[in-house]
CSV table of C-alpha atoms in Angstrom, one decimal:
chain,number,residue,atom,x,y,z
A,1164,MET,CA,24.8,-37.4,32.5
A,1165,ASN,CA,26.8,-40.6,30.0
A,1166,THR,CA,25.9,-43.9,29.1
A,1167,ILE,CA,28.9,-45.9,30.5
A,1168,ILE,CA,30.3,-49.1,28.6
A,1169,TYR,CA,32.8,-51.3,29.9
A,1170,LEU,CA,34.3,-53.4,27.3
A,1171,ILE,CA,35.9,-55.9,29.2
A,1172,ARG,CA,38.2,-58.7,27.6
A,1173,HIS,CA,38.1,-62.5,29.7
A,1174,ALA,CA,41.5,-63.4,31.3
A,1175,ASP,CA,44.1,-65.7,30.3
A,1176,THR,CA,43.4,-69.4,29.2
A,1177,ILE,CA,44.9,-72.6,30.0
A,1178,ASN,CA,47.2,-74.0,27.4
A,1179,GLU,CA,45.9,-77.8,26.4
A,1180,THR,CA,48.0,-80.9,24.7
A,1181,GLY,CA,46.8,-84.5,23.7
A,1182,ILE,CA,43.9,-85.7,22.9
A,1183,ARG,CA,41.0,-83.9,23.0
A,1184,ASN,CA,36.6,-85.8,22.1
A,1185,THR,CA,36.6,-85.7,18.5
A,1186,ASN,CA,33.2,-85.7,17.7
A,1187,GLU,CA,33.5,-82.0,18.8
A,1188,THR,CA,33.8,-79.2,16.5
A,1189,SER,CA,37.1,-77.1,16.9
A,1190,GLN,CA,33.6,-74.8,17.5
A,1191,MET,CA,32.4,-76.9,20.3
A,1192,ILE,CA,36.6,-76.9,22.0
A,1193,ASN,CA,36.6,-72.8,21.9
A,1194,GLU,CA,33.5,-72.9,23.8
A,1195,LYS,CA,35.1,-73.9,26.4
A,1196,GLU,CA,38.2,-73.6,26.9
A,1197,ILE,CA,38.7,-72.1,30.4
A,1198,LEU,CA,40.7,-70.0,32.7
A,1199,SER,CA,44.2,-71.0,33.8
A,1200,ILE,CA,45.4,-70.1,37.2
A,1201,LYS,CA,46.7,-66.4,35.7
A,1202,GLY,CA,43.3,-65.8,34.4
A,1203,GLU,CA,41.4,-66.9,37.1
A,1204,GLU,CA,44.0,-64.4,39.5
A,1205,ASP,CA,43.2,-61.5,37.3
A,1206,SER,CA,40.2,-62.0,36.9
A,1207,LYS,CA,39.6,-61.3,40.6
A,1208,LYS,CA,42.3,-58.5,40.8
A,1209,LEU,CA,40.2,-57.2,37.9
A,1210,SER,CA,36.8,-57.2,39.3
A,1211,LYS,CA,38.5,-55.0,42.2
A,1212,ASN,CA,39.5,-51.8,39.3
A,1213,LYS,CA,37.8,-48.8,41.6
A,1214,GLU,CA,35.8,-48.7,37.5
A,1215,LEU,CA,34.3,-51.4,38.0
A,1216,LYS,CA,32.6,-50.2,41.2
A,1217,ASN,CA,28.6,-49.5,41.2
A,1218,ILE,CA,28.0,-51.3,38.0
A,1219,ASP,CA,24.7,-51.6,37.1
A,1220,PHE,CA,23.4,-54.1,34.8
A,1221,ILE,CA,26.4,-57.5,34.1
A,1222,TRP,CA,26.4,-59.6,30.2
A,1223,CYS,CA,28.3,-61.8,29.3
A,1224,SER,CA,29.0,-64.4,26.7
A,1225,SER,CA,28.2,-67.4,26.5
A,1226,TYR,CA,32.0,-69.3,26.3
A,1227,VAL,CA,32.8,-70.8,29.1
A,1228,ARG,CA,36.1,-68.2,29.8
A,1229,ALA,CA,34.1,-65.0,29.2
A,1230,LYS,CA,32.1,-67.2,32.7
A,1231,GLN,CA,34.5,-67.7,34.6
A,1232,THR,CA,36.3,-63.7,34.2
A,1233,ALA,CA,32.4,-61.3,34.7
A,1234,LYS,CA,31.9,-64.1,38.1
A,1235,TYR,CA,34.3,-62.3,40.1
A,1236,ILE,CA,32.1,-58.9,38.5
A,1237,ALA,CA,29.3,-60.3,38.9
A,1238,ASN,CA,30.5,-61.1,42.9
A,1239,GLU,CA,32.2,-57.8,43.6
A,1240,ASN,CA,29.4,-55.8,42.5
A,1241,ASN,CA,26.6,-58.1,44.1
A,1242,LEU,CA,25.3,-58.4,40.2
A,1243,GLN,CA,23.8,-61.2,38.2
A,1244,ILE,CA,25.3,-61.8,35.1
A,1245,ASN,CA,22.9,-62.1,32.1
A,1246,LEU,CA,24.4,-63.9,28.7
A,1247,ASP,CA,23.9,-62.7,25.1
A,1248,ASP,CA,25.3,-65.2,22.3
A,1249,ARG,CA,25.7,-61.5,19.8
A,1250,LEU,CA,28.9,-60.8,22.7
A,1251,ASN,CA,30.7,-64.5,21.9
A,1252,GLU,CA,33.7,-64.4,20.3
A,1253,ARG,CA,33.8,-64.0,15.5
A,1254,LYS,CA,33.3,-68.0,14.9
A,1255,LEU,CA,36.6,-69.4,12.9
A,1256,GLY,CA,35.5,-71.5,11.0
A,1257,ASN,CA,37.3,-74.2,9.0
A,1258,LEU,CA,40.7,-74.0,10.7
A,1259,LYS,CA,42.7,-75.4,7.0
A,1260,GLU,CA,40.9,-71.9,5.7
A,1261,ILE,CA,42.1,-70.4,8.5
A,1262,ALA,CA,46.0,-71.1,7.8
A,1263,ILE,CA,45.5,-70.2,4.4
A,1264,PHE,CA,44.4,-67.3,4.8
A,1265,MET,CA,46.6,-67.0,7.4
A,1266,LYS,CA,50.5,-67.9,5.0
A,1267,ASP,CA,52.8,-64.6,5.1
A,1268,LYS,CA,50.1,-62.2,7.0
A,1269,LYS,CA,52.3,-59.8,9.4
A,1270,THR,CA,51.0,-61.2,12.5
A,1271,ARG,CA,50.0,-64.5,14.2
A,1272,ASP,CA,47.0,-63.1,14.9
A,1273,PRO,CA,44.0,-64.3,12.9
A,1274,SER,CA,41.5,-61.1,14.9
A,1275,GLN,CA,44.3,-58.4,13.9
A,1276,GLU,CA,44.6,-59.5,9.8
A,1277,GLN,CA,40.8,-59.7,9.9
A,1278,LEU,CA,41.1,-56.1,11.0
A,1279,LEU,CA,42.6,-55.0,7.5
A,1280,TYR,CA,40.5,-58.4,5.8
A,1281,PRO,CA,37.5,-56.9,7.0
A,1282,LYS,CA,34.7,-59.3,4.4
A,1283,PHE,CA,37.2,-62.5,5.2
A,1284,LYS,CA,35.6,-65.7,6.8
A,1285,THR,CA,35.5,-69.0,5.9
A,1286,SER,CA,33.4,-71.6,4.3
A,1287,ASP,CA,31.8,-71.6,8.0
A,1288,GLY,CA,32.7,-68.6,10.0
A,1289,GLU,CA,32.1,-64.5,10.7
A,1290,SER,CA,34.0,-62.2,8.9
A,1291,ALA,CA,34.7,-59.1,10.9
A,1292,GLU,CA,32.0,-56.9,9.2
A,1293,ASP,CA,29.5,-59.6,10.4
A,1294,THR,CA,30.9,-59.9,14.0
A,1295,ASN,CA,30.7,-55.8,14.1
A,1296,LYS,CA,26.9,-55.7,13.2
A,1297,ARG,CA,25.8,-57.8,15.5
A,1298,MET,CA,27.7,-56.5,18.5
A,1299,THR,CA,27.0,-52.4,17.3
A,1300,GLU,CA,22.7,-53.9,17.4
A,1301,PHE,CA,23.6,-55.1,20.7
A,1302,LEU,CA,25.3,-52.3,21.8
A,1303,SER,CA,22.6,-49.7,20.4
A,1304,GLU,CA,20.1,-51.9,23.0
A,1305,CYS,CA,22.1,-51.0,25.7
A,1306,LEU,CA,22.7,-48.0,25.3
A,1307,GLU,CA,18.8,-47.1,24.6
A,1308,LYS,CA,18.4,-49.9,27.5
A,1309,TYR,CA,20.5,-48.7,30.5
A,1310,LYS,CA,21.2,-44.6,29.5
A,1311,GLU,CA,23.0,-42.8,32.1
A,1312,LYS,CA,24.2,-46.1,33.9
A,1313,ARG,CA,27.3,-48.4,33.8
A,1314,VAL,CA,27.5,-51.6,32.2
A,1315,ALA,CA,30.1,-53.7,31.7
A,1316,LEU,CA,30.6,-56.3,28.9
A,1317,ILE,CA,33.0,-58.7,29.6
A,1318,SER,CA,33.6,-60.4,25.6
A,1319,HIS,CA,36.5,-61.8,23.4
A,1320,GLY,CA,39.5,-60.4,21.6
A,1321,GLY,CA,38.2,-60.4,17.8
A,1322,THR,CA,34.4,-59.8,18.8
A,1323,ILE,CA,35.6,-56.4,20.8
A,1324,LYS,CA,37.8,-55.7,18.0
A,1325,PHE,CA,35.5,-55.8,15.3
A,1326,LEU,CA,33.3,-53.5,16.8
A,1327,LEU,CA,36.1,-51.2,18.3
A,1328,LEU,CA,36.8,-50.6,14.2
A,1329,ASN,CA,33.3,-48.3,14.3
A,1330,TRP,CA,35.8,-45.3,16.3
A,1331,CYS,CA,39.7,-47.0,15.8
A,1332,ASN,CA,41.9,-47.0,12.7
A,1333,VAL,CA,44.2,-49.6,11.9
A,1334,ASN,CA,48.4,-48.3,12.6
A,1335,ASN,CA,51.1,-49.9,10.1
A,1336,ASN,CA,51.5,-51.9,13.1
A,1337,VAL,CA,48.3,-53.3,12.7
A,1338,ARG,CA,46.6,-52.4,15.9
A,1339,LEU,CA,43.7,-50.6,16.4
A,1340,GLU,CA,44.0,-46.7,17.4
A,1341,TYR,CA,41.6,-44.4,18.8
A,1342,LYS,CA,42.4,-40.7,18.7
A,1343,GLY,CA,46.2,-41.9,17.7
A,1344,LYS,CA,46.9,-44.1,21.0
A,1345,GLU,CA,48.0,-47.1,21.0
A,1346,LEU,CA,44.5,-50.1,21.9
A,1347,ASN,CA,46.4,-53.1,23.4
A,1348,ILE,CA,43.4,-55.7,24.1
A,1349,ALA,CA,44.9,-58.2,26.1
A,1350,SER,CA,43.4,-60.7,28.5
A,1351,PRO,CA,42.4,-59.5,30.2
A,1352,CYS,CA,41.6,-56.1,29.2
A,1353,LEU,CA,39.4,-53.1,30.2
A,1354,LEU,CA,38.5,-50.3,28.1
A,1355,LYS,CA,36.4,-47.9,29.5
A,1356,LEU,CA,33.7,-46.0,26.5
A,1357,THR,CA,31.5,-43.2,27.3
A,1358,PHE,CA,28.9,-42.4,25.9
A,1359,ASN,CA,26.1,-38.9,25.4
A,1360,GLY,CA,23.3,-40.8,23.8
A,1361,LYS,CA,24.4,-43.1,20.4
A,1362,ASP,CA,28.0,-40.5,20.5
A,1363,LEU,CA,30.6,-42.2,21.4
A,1364,VAL,CA,32.7,-39.4,23.6
A,1365,ASP,CA,36.1,-41.1,24.8
A,1366,LEU,CA,36.8,-43.6,24.7
A,1367,GLU,CA,40.0,-44.9,27.8
A,1368,GLN,CA,42.0,-48.1,28.1
A,1369,ILE,CA,41.9,-48.8,31.9
A,1370,VAL,CA,43.7,-51.5,32.2
């Protein structure tokens, strides 16, 4: 039997404007972002997808929006949520440095552009390579520990994209492709990865 890993990006987050706590760093603010009403509704709908029935284990980022997405899947499967910070979003770091990096880039999404520049990182941030290393390490542990099980990993757009660089190509639209099919790492998304041992057999976009 194969091991099934479901890679899930958290659902839509709320848009906020106005005064924020000036004692909080951009990283702290990022970690505390919450789901929008649409995000809550989409998370509940996602949890009822037939692919996510009878999950054996759930692992989740420690960020609030990821846990809010995971709670519905956990409830449907009567499972607890396990947390590991290796599933956290990559650290953006200095936002001014990000703005300089993004100048004249093809997309408006730094995580997409980092697919083309995997070594780039801000002075206090993480590169795509850094993020890929910790995610690959975590995935490898899951494949060893949960052989022939079905495991849901709830994470983030950048983190998922950078892990997928292990098997996917980056096309001219700066999007990931697997065997010629373009992937859409939206909020939320559900990817099904099938492994034989530690070898990827198939990658399918479900949502």
